[in-house]
Short mmCIF file of C-alpha atoms in Angstrom, two decimals:
data_model
loop_
_atom_site.label_atom_id
_atom_site.label_comp_id
_atom_site.label_asym_id
_atom_site.label_seq_id
_atom_site.Cartn_x
_atom_site.Cartn_y
_atom_site.Cartn_z
CA MET A 2 -21.82 22.01 -46.85
CA ASN A 3 -24.31 21.90 -44.01
CA LEU A 4 -26.73 19.04 -43.46
CA ARG A 5 -29.83 21.03 -44.48
CA ARG A 6 -28.41 21.87 -47.92
CA ARG A 7 -27.13 18.34 -48.35
CA ILE A 8 -30.58 16.85 -47.65
CA SER A 9 -32.20 19.26 -50.13
CA ILE A 10 -29.68 18.48 -52.86
CA ILE A 11 -30.00 14.73 -52.34
CA LEU A 12 -33.81 14.83 -52.53
CA LEU A 13 -33.76 17.05 -55.63
CA ALA A 14 -31.22 14.75 -57.28
CA VAL A 15 -33.46 11.79 -56.53
CA VAL A 16 -36.45 13.61 -58.06
CA PHE A 17 -34.43 14.63 -61.16
CA PHE A 18 -33.12 11.17 -61.87
CA SER A 19 -36.50 9.62 -61.08
CA GLY A 20 -38.19 12.06 -63.47
CA THR A 21 -35.65 11.32 -66.20
CA LEU A 22 -36.15 7.60 -65.77
CA ILE A 23 -39.93 8.01 -65.78
CA ALA A 24 -39.73 10.13 -68.95
CA ILE A 25 -37.67 7.47 -70.74
CA LEU A 26 -39.94 4.66 -69.62
CA ALA A 27 -43.11 6.63 -70.39
CA THR A 28 -41.88 7.51 -73.88
CA GLU A 29 -40.93 3.95 -74.63
CA SER A 30 -44.17 2.61 -73.17
CA SER A 31 -46.24 5.14 -75.14
CA SER A 32 -44.42 4.28 -78.36
CA ASN A 33 -45.04 0.58 -77.79
CA ALA A 34 -48.69 1.25 -76.99
CA PHE A 35 -49.03 3.28 -80.16
CA ASP A 36 -47.46 0.48 -82.20
CA GLU A 37 -49.79 -2.07 -80.63
CA TYR A 38 -52.75 0.12 -81.45
CA ILE A 39 -51.74 0.40 -85.11
CA SER A 40 -51.02 -3.34 -85.34
CA GLU A 41 -54.31 -4.30 -83.71
CA SER A 42 -56.20 -1.90 -85.94
CA TYR A 43 -54.82 -3.58 -89.06
CA GLN A 44 -54.59 -7.10 -87.67
CA VAL A 45 -57.50 -8.58 -89.69
CA MET A 46 -56.41 -6.81 -92.86
CA LEU A 47 -52.82 -7.97 -92.45
CA GLU A 48 -53.99 -11.57 -92.06
CA GLU A 49 -55.98 -11.33 -95.30
CA TRP A 50 -53.07 -9.75 -97.12
CA GLY A 51 -50.77 -12.38 -95.68
CA GLN A 52 -52.83 -15.13 -97.25
CA ILE A 53 -52.58 -13.44 -100.68
CA PHE A 54 -48.81 -13.08 -100.40
CA ALA A 55 -48.43 -16.65 -99.14
CA SER A 56 -50.42 -17.97 -102.11
CA TYR A 57 -48.21 -15.98 -104.47
CA TYR A 58 -45.08 -17.31 -102.74
CA VAL A 59 -46.26 -20.91 -103.23
CA ARG A 60 -47.34 -20.38 -106.84
CA ASN A 61 -43.99 -18.75 -107.60
CA ASP A 62 -42.01 -21.84 -106.49
CA TYR A 63 -41.35 -20.39 -103.03
CA GLN A 64 -39.71 -17.26 -104.31
CA TRP A 65 -40.56 -13.57 -104.05
CA GLN A 66 -39.26 -12.74 -107.49
CA GLY A 67 -41.69 -10.48 -109.34
CA VAL A 68 -43.84 -9.83 -106.28
CA GLU A 69 -43.38 -6.07 -106.75
CA ARG A 70 -45.54 -6.32 -109.86
CA LEU A 71 -48.35 -8.03 -107.99
CA PHE A 72 -51.48 -5.92 -108.35
CA VAL A 73 -54.35 -6.29 -105.96
CA VAL A 74 -56.73 -3.45 -105.52
CA GLU A 75 -56.93 -3.92 -101.73
CA LEU A 76 -53.15 -3.92 -101.49
CA GLN A 77 -52.62 -0.82 -103.51
CA SER A 78 -52.12 1.45 -100.52
CA GLY A 79 -52.47 -0.83 -97.52
CA VAL A 80 -49.39 -3.03 -97.07
CA ILE A 81 -45.63 -3.22 -97.39
CA LEU A 82 -43.68 -6.49 -97.64
CA SER A 83 -40.02 -7.04 -96.74
CA ASP A 84 -37.78 -10.05 -96.49
CA LEU A 85 -36.26 -11.15 -93.20
CA SER A 86 -33.37 -8.71 -93.55
CA GLY A 87 -35.76 -5.76 -93.88
CA GLN A 88 -35.30 -5.19 -97.64
CA ILE A 89 -38.54 -3.97 -99.18
CA LEU A 90 -40.02 -6.48 -101.67
CA TYR A 91 -43.37 -4.83 -102.22
CA HIS A 92 -44.43 -1.23 -101.70
CA TYR A 93 -47.42 0.64 -103.03
CA ASP A 94 -44.90 3.25 -104.14
CA ARG A 95 -42.55 1.13 -106.26
CA SER A 96 -39.75 3.66 -105.94
CA TYR A 97 -38.98 2.20 -102.49
CA ILE A 98 -38.45 -1.37 -103.81
CA GLY A 99 -35.03 -2.66 -102.77
CA GLU A 100 -34.57 -0.18 -99.94
CA HIS A 101 -34.54 -1.22 -96.30
CA ILE A 102 -37.14 -0.66 -93.64
CA PRO A 103 -35.96 2.00 -91.13
CA MET A 104 -34.65 0.40 -87.94
CA HIS A 105 -37.22 2.12 -85.71
CA LEU A 106 -40.00 0.53 -87.83
CA TYR A 107 -38.42 -2.88 -88.37
CA ARG A 108 -39.64 -4.26 -85.02
CA ARG A 109 -43.20 -3.17 -85.80
CA GLY A 110 -43.69 -5.68 -88.61
CA TYR A 111 -46.12 -8.60 -88.76
CA PRO A 112 -44.25 -11.91 -89.46
CA LEU A 113 -45.63 -13.89 -92.42
CA TYR A 114 -45.56 -17.63 -91.73
CA LEU A 115 -45.81 -20.57 -94.12
CA ASP A 116 -45.67 -24.13 -92.77
CA GLY A 117 -44.26 -22.75 -89.49
CA LYS A 118 -41.49 -20.87 -91.26
CA THR A 119 -41.19 -17.07 -91.52
CA ILE A 120 -41.04 -16.11 -95.20
CA GLY A 121 -41.43 -12.36 -94.90
CA ILE A 122 -42.63 -9.43 -92.82
CA LEU A 123 -45.71 -7.33 -93.43
CA TYR A 124 -46.14 -3.69 -92.39
CA PRO A 125 -49.27 -1.55 -92.38
CA ALA A 126 -48.67 1.23 -94.88
CA ALA A 127 -50.07 3.61 -92.27
CA LEU A 128 -46.81 3.27 -90.28
CA PHE A 129 -45.04 5.02 -93.14
CA SER A 130 -47.65 7.72 -93.50
CA GLU A 131 -46.49 11.20 -92.69
CA THR A 132 -49.80 11.80 -90.99
CA ILE A 133 -49.42 8.78 -88.71
CA ILE A 134 -45.77 9.58 -88.04
CA GLY A 135 -46.77 13.12 -87.14
CA LEU A 136 -49.51 11.89 -84.87
CA GLU A 137 -47.10 9.54 -83.13
CA LYS A 138 -44.53 12.30 -82.64
CA SER A 139 -47.22 14.60 -81.33
CA PHE A 140 -48.48 11.90 -78.98
CA LEU A 141 -44.98 11.19 -77.67
CA GLN A 142 -44.21 14.89 -77.28
CA THR A 143 -47.43 15.37 -75.35
CA THR A 144 -46.57 12.43 -73.12
CA LEU A 145 -43.02 13.69 -72.57
CA LEU A 146 -44.26 17.21 -71.83
CA ALA A 147 -46.68 15.83 -69.25
CA VAL A 148 -43.86 13.89 -67.60
CA ILE A 149 -41.63 16.98 -67.57
CA LYS A 150 -44.40 19.09 -66.04
CA GLY A 151 -45.04 16.39 -63.48
CA THR A 152 -41.32 16.23 -62.69
CA ILE A 153 -41.10 20.01 -62.27
CA PHE A 154 -44.18 20.07 -60.07
CA THR A 155 -42.86 17.17 -58.04
CA SER A 156 -39.46 18.90 -57.72
CA CYS A 157 -41.10 22.01 -56.35
CA PHE A 158 -43.18 19.96 -53.96
CA ILE A 159 -40.16 17.91 -52.89
CA THR A 160 -38.16 21.12 -52.41
CA ILE A 161 -40.72 22.33 -49.91
CA ILE A 162 -40.77 18.91 -48.23
CA ALA A 163 -36.95 18.83 -48.20
CA LEU A 164 -36.74 22.24 -46.54
CA GLY A 165 -39.29 21.24 -43.92
CA LEU A 166 -37.64 17.87 -43.35
CA SER A 167 -34.17 19.38 -43.15
CA VAL A 168 -35.37 21.93 -40.60
CA THR A 169 -37.06 19.15 -38.61
CA ILE A 170 -33.84 17.13 -38.58
CA THR A 171 -31.21 19.83 -38.27
CA SER A 172 -32.88 22.04 -35.63
CA PRO A 173 -32.69 19.36 -32.92
CA LEU A 174 -29.11 18.59 -34.00
CA LYS A 175 -28.17 22.25 -33.66
CA ASP A 176 -29.73 22.27 -30.21
CA LEU A 177 -27.75 19.12 -29.41
CA THR A 178 -24.53 20.77 -30.61
CA ARG A 179 -25.16 23.82 -28.44
CA ALA A 180 -26.01 21.59 -25.48
CA THR A 181 -22.80 19.58 -25.86
CA LYS A 182 -20.79 22.82 -25.94
CA ARG A 183 -22.54 23.96 -22.76
CA MET A 184 -21.86 20.58 -21.21
CA ALA A 185 -18.18 20.86 -22.16
CA LYS A 186 -18.12 24.05 -20.08
CA GLY A 187 -19.73 22.25 -17.13
CA LYS A 188 -23.24 23.66 -17.59
CA PHE A 189 -25.88 20.98 -17.09
CA ASP A 190 -28.83 23.11 -15.95
CA GLU A 191 -30.52 23.59 -19.35
CA PRO A 192 -32.18 20.40 -20.66
CA LEU A 193 -32.40 19.71 -24.38
CA PRO A 194 -35.93 20.38 -25.73
CA VAL A 195 -37.81 17.30 -26.94
CA TYR A 196 -39.66 18.00 -30.20
CA SER A 197 -41.17 14.60 -31.03
CA ASN A 198 -41.65 10.99 -29.99
CA ASP A 199 -39.53 9.54 -32.81
CA GLU A 200 -35.82 8.62 -32.88
CA ILE A 201 -34.80 12.30 -32.63
CA GLY A 202 -37.00 12.70 -29.56
CA ASP A 203 -35.44 9.54 -28.09
CA LEU A 204 -31.99 11.02 -28.75
CA ALA A 205 -32.94 14.23 -26.92
CA ARG A 206 -34.34 12.30 -23.95
CA SER A 207 -31.25 10.08 -23.82
CA PHE A 208 -29.03 13.15 -23.95
CA ASN A 209 -30.92 14.76 -21.07
CA THR A 210 -30.61 11.56 -19.05
CA MET A 211 -26.89 11.42 -19.81
CA ALA A 212 -26.51 15.06 -18.77
CA GLN A 213 -28.28 14.36 -15.49
CA GLU A 214 -26.07 11.35 -14.82
CA LEU A 215 -22.93 13.32 -15.68
CA GLU A 216 -24.00 16.17 -13.43
CA LYS A 217 -24.74 13.69 -10.70
CA GLY A 218 -21.38 12.03 -11.27
CA ILE A 219 -19.55 15.35 -11.13
CA GLU A 220 -21.34 16.30 -7.93
CA LEU A 221 -20.53 12.87 -6.53
CA ARG A 222 -16.85 13.28 -7.43
CA LYS A 223 -16.81 16.69 -5.80
CA GLN A 224 -18.45 15.27 -2.71
CA MET A 225 -16.11 12.28 -2.80
CA THR A 226 -13.10 14.60 -2.93
CA ALA A 227 -14.48 16.58 -0.02
CA ASP A 228 -15.21 13.39 1.92
CA ILE A 229 -11.76 11.93 1.29
CA SER A 230 -10.21 15.22 2.37
CA HIS A 231 -12.35 15.14 5.50
CA GLU A 232 -11.47 11.50 6.20
CA LEU A 233 -7.76 12.19 5.81
CA ARG A 234 -7.71 15.51 7.61
CA THR A 235 -8.42 14.19 11.12
CA PRO A 236 -5.76 11.45 11.29
CA LEU A 237 -3.22 13.62 9.49
CA THR A 238 -3.91 16.50 11.87
CA VAL A 239 -3.42 14.21 14.87
CA LEU A 240 -0.19 12.83 13.40
CA ALA A 241 1.11 16.29 12.51
CA ASN A 242 0.24 17.83 15.88
CA LYS A 243 1.80 15.03 17.91
CA LEU A 244 4.97 14.95 15.84
CA GLU A 245 5.24 18.76 15.72
CA LEU A 246 4.81 19.00 19.50
CA SER A 247 7.46 16.32 20.01
CA LEU A 248 9.90 18.14 17.73
CA GLU A 249 9.25 21.58 19.27
CA GLN A 250 9.67 20.33 22.83
CA ASN A 251 12.50 18.01 21.83
CA LYS A 252 10.81 15.23 23.75
CA PRO A 253 10.43 11.59 22.71
CA LEU A 254 6.91 10.33 22.10
CA THR A 255 5.26 8.64 25.06
CA THR A 256 3.73 5.18 24.78
CA GLU A 257 0.30 6.78 24.90
CA ASP A 258 1.22 9.13 22.04
CA THR A 259 2.60 6.22 20.02
CA VAL A 260 -0.63 4.25 20.47
CA ILE A 261 -2.64 7.27 19.31
CA LEU A 262 -0.41 7.75 16.27
CA TYR A 263 -0.53 4.05 15.44
CA ASP A 264 -4.32 4.06 15.68
CA GLU A 265 -4.51 6.95 13.21
CA VAL A 266 -2.10 5.18 10.82
CA ILE A 267 -4.32 2.09 10.97
CA ARG A 268 -7.32 4.22 10.09
CA LEU A 269 -5.46 5.81 7.17
CA ARG A 270 -4.36 2.41 5.92
CA GLY A 271 -7.93 1.10 6.20
CA LEU A 272 -9.27 4.03 4.17
CA VAL A 273 -6.58 3.59 1.50
CA ASN A 274 -7.32 -0.15 1.32
CA GLU A 275 -11.03 0.54 0.90
CA LEU A 276 -10.34 3.05 -1.86
CA GLN A 277 -8.07 0.53 -3.59
CA ASP A 278 -10.72 -2.19 -3.33
CA MET A 279 -13.36 0.18 -4.71
CA SER A 280 -11.14 1.16 -7.61
CA LYS A 281 -10.30 -2.47 -8.47
CA LEU A 282 -13.93 -3.53 -8.26
CA GLU A 283 -15.09 -0.73 -10.55
CA ALA A 284 -12.33 -1.58 -13.03
CA GLY A 285 -13.10 -5.30 -12.80
CA HIS A 286 -9.55 -6.08 -11.65
CA LEU A 287 -10.36 -7.57 -8.25
CA PRO A 288 -10.05 -11.36 -8.64
CA ILE A 289 -13.01 -13.44 -7.45
CA GLU A 290 -12.16 -17.11 -6.86
CA LYS A 291 -15.40 -18.85 -5.98
CA THR A 292 -15.58 -22.18 -4.27
CA LEU A 293 -18.16 -24.20 -2.33
CA ILE A 294 -18.28 -23.06 1.31
CA ASP A 295 -19.88 -24.80 4.29
CA PHE A 296 -21.22 -21.56 5.71
CA LYS A 297 -21.84 -22.81 9.25
CA GLN A 298 -18.28 -24.05 9.69
CA TYR A 299 -16.87 -21.10 7.78
CA PHE A 300 -18.82 -18.57 9.88
CA GLU A 301 -17.58 -20.07 13.16
CA GLU A 302 -14.01 -19.10 12.23
CA PHE A 303 -14.67 -15.38 12.66
CA PHE A 304 -17.89 -15.36 14.67
CA PHE A 305 -15.95 -14.63 17.85
CA LEU A 306 -14.85 -11.27 16.40
CA LEU A 307 -18.43 -10.18 15.94
CA GLU A 308 -19.45 -11.60 19.29
CA ALA A 309 -16.72 -9.61 21.05
CA GLU A 310 -17.81 -6.42 19.30
CA ALA A 311 -21.43 -7.01 20.33
CA GLU A 312 -20.44 -7.60 23.95
CA SER A 313 -18.39 -4.39 24.03
CA ARG A 314 -21.48 -2.49 22.89
CA GLN A 315 -23.83 -4.43 25.19
CA MET A 316 -25.77 -5.61 22.17
CA THR A 317 -27.49 -8.90 21.46
CA LEU A 318 -26.08 -10.74 18.45
CA LYS A 319 -28.43 -13.44 17.20
CA ILE A 320 -27.42 -16.08 14.65
CA SER A 321 -30.00 -18.10 12.69
CA LEU A 322 -28.78 -20.73 10.21
CA GLU A 323 -31.27 -22.80 8.27
CA GLU A 324 -31.25 -26.56 8.70
CA ASN A 325 -29.72 -28.39 5.73
CA LEU A 326 -28.28 -25.08 4.52
CA PRO A 327 -26.65 -25.66 1.10
CA SER A 328 -23.07 -24.67 0.45
CA CYS A 329 -22.46 -21.08 -0.50
CA TYR A 330 -20.65 -20.65 -3.84
CA ALA A 331 -18.38 -17.67 -3.24
CA ASP A 332 -14.87 -16.37 -2.72
CA PRO A 333 -14.12 -17.08 1.00
CA LYS A 334 -12.12 -13.90 1.53
CA ARG A 335 -14.67 -11.67 -0.16
CA LEU A 336 -17.63 -13.38 1.51
CA LYS A 337 -16.08 -12.62 4.89
CA GLN A 338 -15.67 -9.00 3.80
CA ILE A 339 -19.37 -8.85 2.84
CA VAL A 340 -20.49 -10.30 6.19
CA LEU A 341 -18.20 -8.09 8.29
CA ASN A 342 -19.16 -4.93 6.39
CA LEU A 343 -22.87 -5.54 6.88
CA VAL A 344 -22.60 -6.54 10.53
CA ASN A 345 -20.24 -3.66 11.41
CA ASN A 346 -22.64 -1.30 9.64
CA ALA A 347 -25.46 -2.68 11.81
CA PHE A 348 -23.35 -2.24 14.94
CA ARG A 349 -22.50 1.32 13.93
CA TYR A 350 -26.09 2.46 13.52
CA THR A 351 -27.65 0.50 16.39
CA PRO A 352 -27.65 2.04 19.86
CA ASP A 353 -26.07 0.11 22.71
CA GLY A 354 -28.37 -2.60 23.96
CA GLY A 355 -29.96 -3.13 20.57
CA LEU A 356 -30.32 -6.34 18.53
CA VAL A 357 -28.36 -7.40 15.46
CA GLN A 358 -29.42 -10.60 13.71
CA ILE A 359 -27.63 -12.69 11.08
CA LYS A 360 -29.75 -15.13 9.13
CA ALA A 361 -28.72 -17.60 6.41
CA THR A 362 -31.34 -19.41 4.28
CA HIS A 363 -31.81 -20.38 0.68
CA ASP A 364 -34.44 -20.37 -2.05
CA ALA A 365 -34.65 -22.31 -5.30
CA ASP A 366 -31.78 -20.42 -6.95
CA ASN A 367 -29.90 -18.48 -4.29
CA PHE A 368 -28.02 -18.62 -1.04
CA VAL A 369 -29.67 -15.86 1.03
CA LEU A 370 -27.85 -13.90 3.73
CA GLU A 371 -29.76 -11.36 5.83
CA VAL A 372 -28.37 -8.87 8.36
CA SER A 373 -30.96 -6.91 10.31
CA ASP A 374 -30.81 -4.52 13.25
CA THR A 375 -33.02 -2.48 15.56
CA GLY A 376 -31.06 0.70 14.91
CA ILE A 377 -31.95 4.20 13.77
CA GLY A 378 -33.11 3.05 10.31
CA MET A 379 -33.27 5.16 7.19
CA ALA A 380 -35.83 7.38 5.49
CA ALA A 381 -37.38 6.14 2.23
CA GLU A 382 -35.73 8.93 0.23
CA ASP A 383 -32.27 7.75 1.34
CA LEU A 384 -32.66 4.12 0.25
CA PRO A 385 -31.88 4.60 -3.48
CA TYR A 386 -28.51 6.15 -2.60
CA ILE A 387 -27.40 4.04 0.33
CA PHE A 388 -24.91 2.01 -1.74
CA GLU A 389 -23.21 5.06 -3.26
CA ARG A 390 -19.69 5.95 -2.23
CA PHE A 391 -19.41 8.28 0.78
CA TYR A 392 -23.16 8.59 1.08
CA ARG A 393 -24.41 9.07 4.63
CA THR A 394 -28.02 9.42 5.64
CA ASP A 395 -27.01 11.86 8.33
CA ARG A 396 -24.28 14.22 7.09
CA SER A 397 -23.71 15.46 10.64
CA ARG A 398 -22.31 12.09 11.78
CA ASP A 399 -18.55 12.16 12.09
CA ARG A 400 -16.08 9.49 11.02
CA GLU A 401 -16.15 7.89 14.45
CA THR A 402 -19.82 7.01 14.25
CA GLY A 403 -20.47 7.16 10.50
CA GLY A 404 -17.56 5.18 9.08
CA SER A 405 -15.72 6.04 5.89
CA GLY A 406 -18.82 5.88 3.71
CA LEU A 407 -17.30 3.18 1.48
CA GLY A 408 -18.36 0.00 3.26
CA LEU A 409 -21.76 -0.47 1.64
CA ALA A 410 -20.50 0.61 -1.80
CA ILE A 411 -17.75 -2.03 -1.58
CA THR A 412 -20.24 -4.60 -0.30
CA LYS A 413 -22.57 -4.00 -3.25
CA ALA A 414 -19.68 -4.23 -5.72
CA LEU A 415 -18.49 -7.49 -4.14
CA VAL A 416 -21.98 -9.00 -4.27
CA GLU A 417 -22.35 -8.05 -7.93
CA ALA A 418 -18.91 -9.47 -8.66
CA HIS A 419 -20.40 -12.80 -7.47
CA ASP A 420 -23.35 -12.28 -9.90
CA GLY A 421 -25.55 -11.65 -6.88
CA VAL A 422 -27.84 -8.85 -5.74
CA ILE A 423 -28.16 -6.87 -2.52
CA THR A 424 -31.25 -5.00 -1.38
CA VAL A 425 -32.23 -3.05 1.71
CA GLU A 426 -35.43 -2.52 3.68
CA SER A 427 -35.54 0.15 6.35
CA GLU A 428 -37.77 2.37 8.41
CA LEU A 429 -36.79 5.29 10.59
CA GLU A 430 -36.35 4.44 14.27
CA LYS A 431 -37.20 0.78 13.59
CA GLY A 432 -34.03 -0.54 12.01
CA SER A 433 -32.77 -1.89 8.69
CA ARG A 434 -32.52 -5.23 6.93
CA PHE A 435 -29.96 -6.00 4.22
CA ILE A 436 -30.61 -9.04 2.00
CA VAL A 437 -27.82 -10.59 -0.07
CA LYS A 438 -28.61 -13.24 -2.70
CA LEU A 439 -25.76 -15.24 -4.21
CA PRO A 440 -26.50 -17.79 -6.96
CA LEU A 441 -26.26 -21.41 -5.85
CA TRP A 442 -23.66 -23.60 -7.52
CA GLN A 443 -25.02 -25.32 -10.58
CA GLU A 444 -23.34 -28.46 -11.83
CA LYS A 445 -22.53 -28.16 -15.54
#
C-alpha cells in the first residue's frame, strides 16, 4: 500500500471514529438535556406533590401501604410514585401498581426526602406519555441524523484534504526517490526541486547540499587518484628506467645512479608517509599526546634546519618570539610537523631572496603561531580550498616546485586534532600569512 492511500485511509478512519464518538456523545447529551427540560418543567409541581405524599407517609406511620388508593384531583394524571427499588406504588393508571419503572426512566426520577432520608421517588407522568416518548425519540433521531450528515460531509471534506495532503507529501518523496536512484548511478547534475519552506523543503535543500558535497567528494577522489598517480609516476619511471638500463647493458649501477635512485625512494617513502598520516588523522587514529612546551627552547632544536634551507635559497628567515611567551600545550612531534610544513610551504612559494617570518605570540585563550612570506600569494577564490588534499593554486606547477599537495591538508588536520584552528590570509604577488591558534593549557 502506497503512502498516499495510507494517509487517506488513516484520515477517513479518524473521521469515522470521531463521528461515531460524536454521535454517541450527542445522543446521550441530548437525552440528558431532554430529561432536564422535563424535570425542570415539572419541578414546582413535583415539590407540591412531594409534600402531599410525605404527609401521607407520616400519617400512615411511615408506611406506603394503601397509597395507591390516595385520591387527589391534582395527582390524578400528573405523578407516579415508586419505592427505592423502582417498584411502582402509585400510578394514575392503577393497573401498573406493583410493576417496576423501566431502567431507562429510573434515573429520571425526583427523590422524595423526609428528615434527610429518601423515602421514595417521584416521576412526572409525562415521561410515560406516548406523546412525550415519541417527541423524545424524534428529537434524538433528528440529532443523530444531523450528526450523521455532519460526519458524511466532514468525511467528504477530509477526503479532499487527504488527497491534497497526500499529494503534497508524496510528490516530493517521489522526486527524492528518483533523485536517489539517479545519484546511485552517479548523476548529480539535476537538483531536487524545492516546493516549500517547511520540513519537506528543508529535506530537499539538505538533499541538494548532500548531492553537491558527494559530487565534490567524487571529483576530489578522482583528482586525488590522478594526483597520486602523477606523484608516483615520476619516481617510479626514474627507478624503472635506471634499473632497466642497468639490466639491458649488464652494467652495475654507478654511485651517481644509486644516489638518484635513493632520492626517488625517499620521495616515494615521504609521499606514502603523508598519505598514511592523512588517513590516520581522518580516521582519528593518530595519537596526540599533548604536553607543556617551552616553545623558544623547543624551536631552537630544529631551527638550524630551517636556517640552512633559507641560506640555500638566499632567503631571509626572521624569527619573532613574544616576551614572556607562555608554554604551548601540544604534542611535540606533531607541533614540529606543523611548523616545518608551514615554513617549507613558505619556502616553496617564495622566490629566492624573499622573506619568510615566523612569529609566536598569545592572546587570552590561545598560543598563536604565524608563518608569513613575501611569495607569489594566492587569489581570493583559491583560499577556501587551500587546505584540501592535492589542491594546488597553480595546476601547472610540477612536484619539484609544488610539493605533494598534502602538506597543508595534514597541517590543518593536525591543528584540529589539537582542538585548534588554522586560517590563511593572502594576496597575489604580495605573499601569504598562515595563523595557527592552539588552546592554552587550562588547569583543572
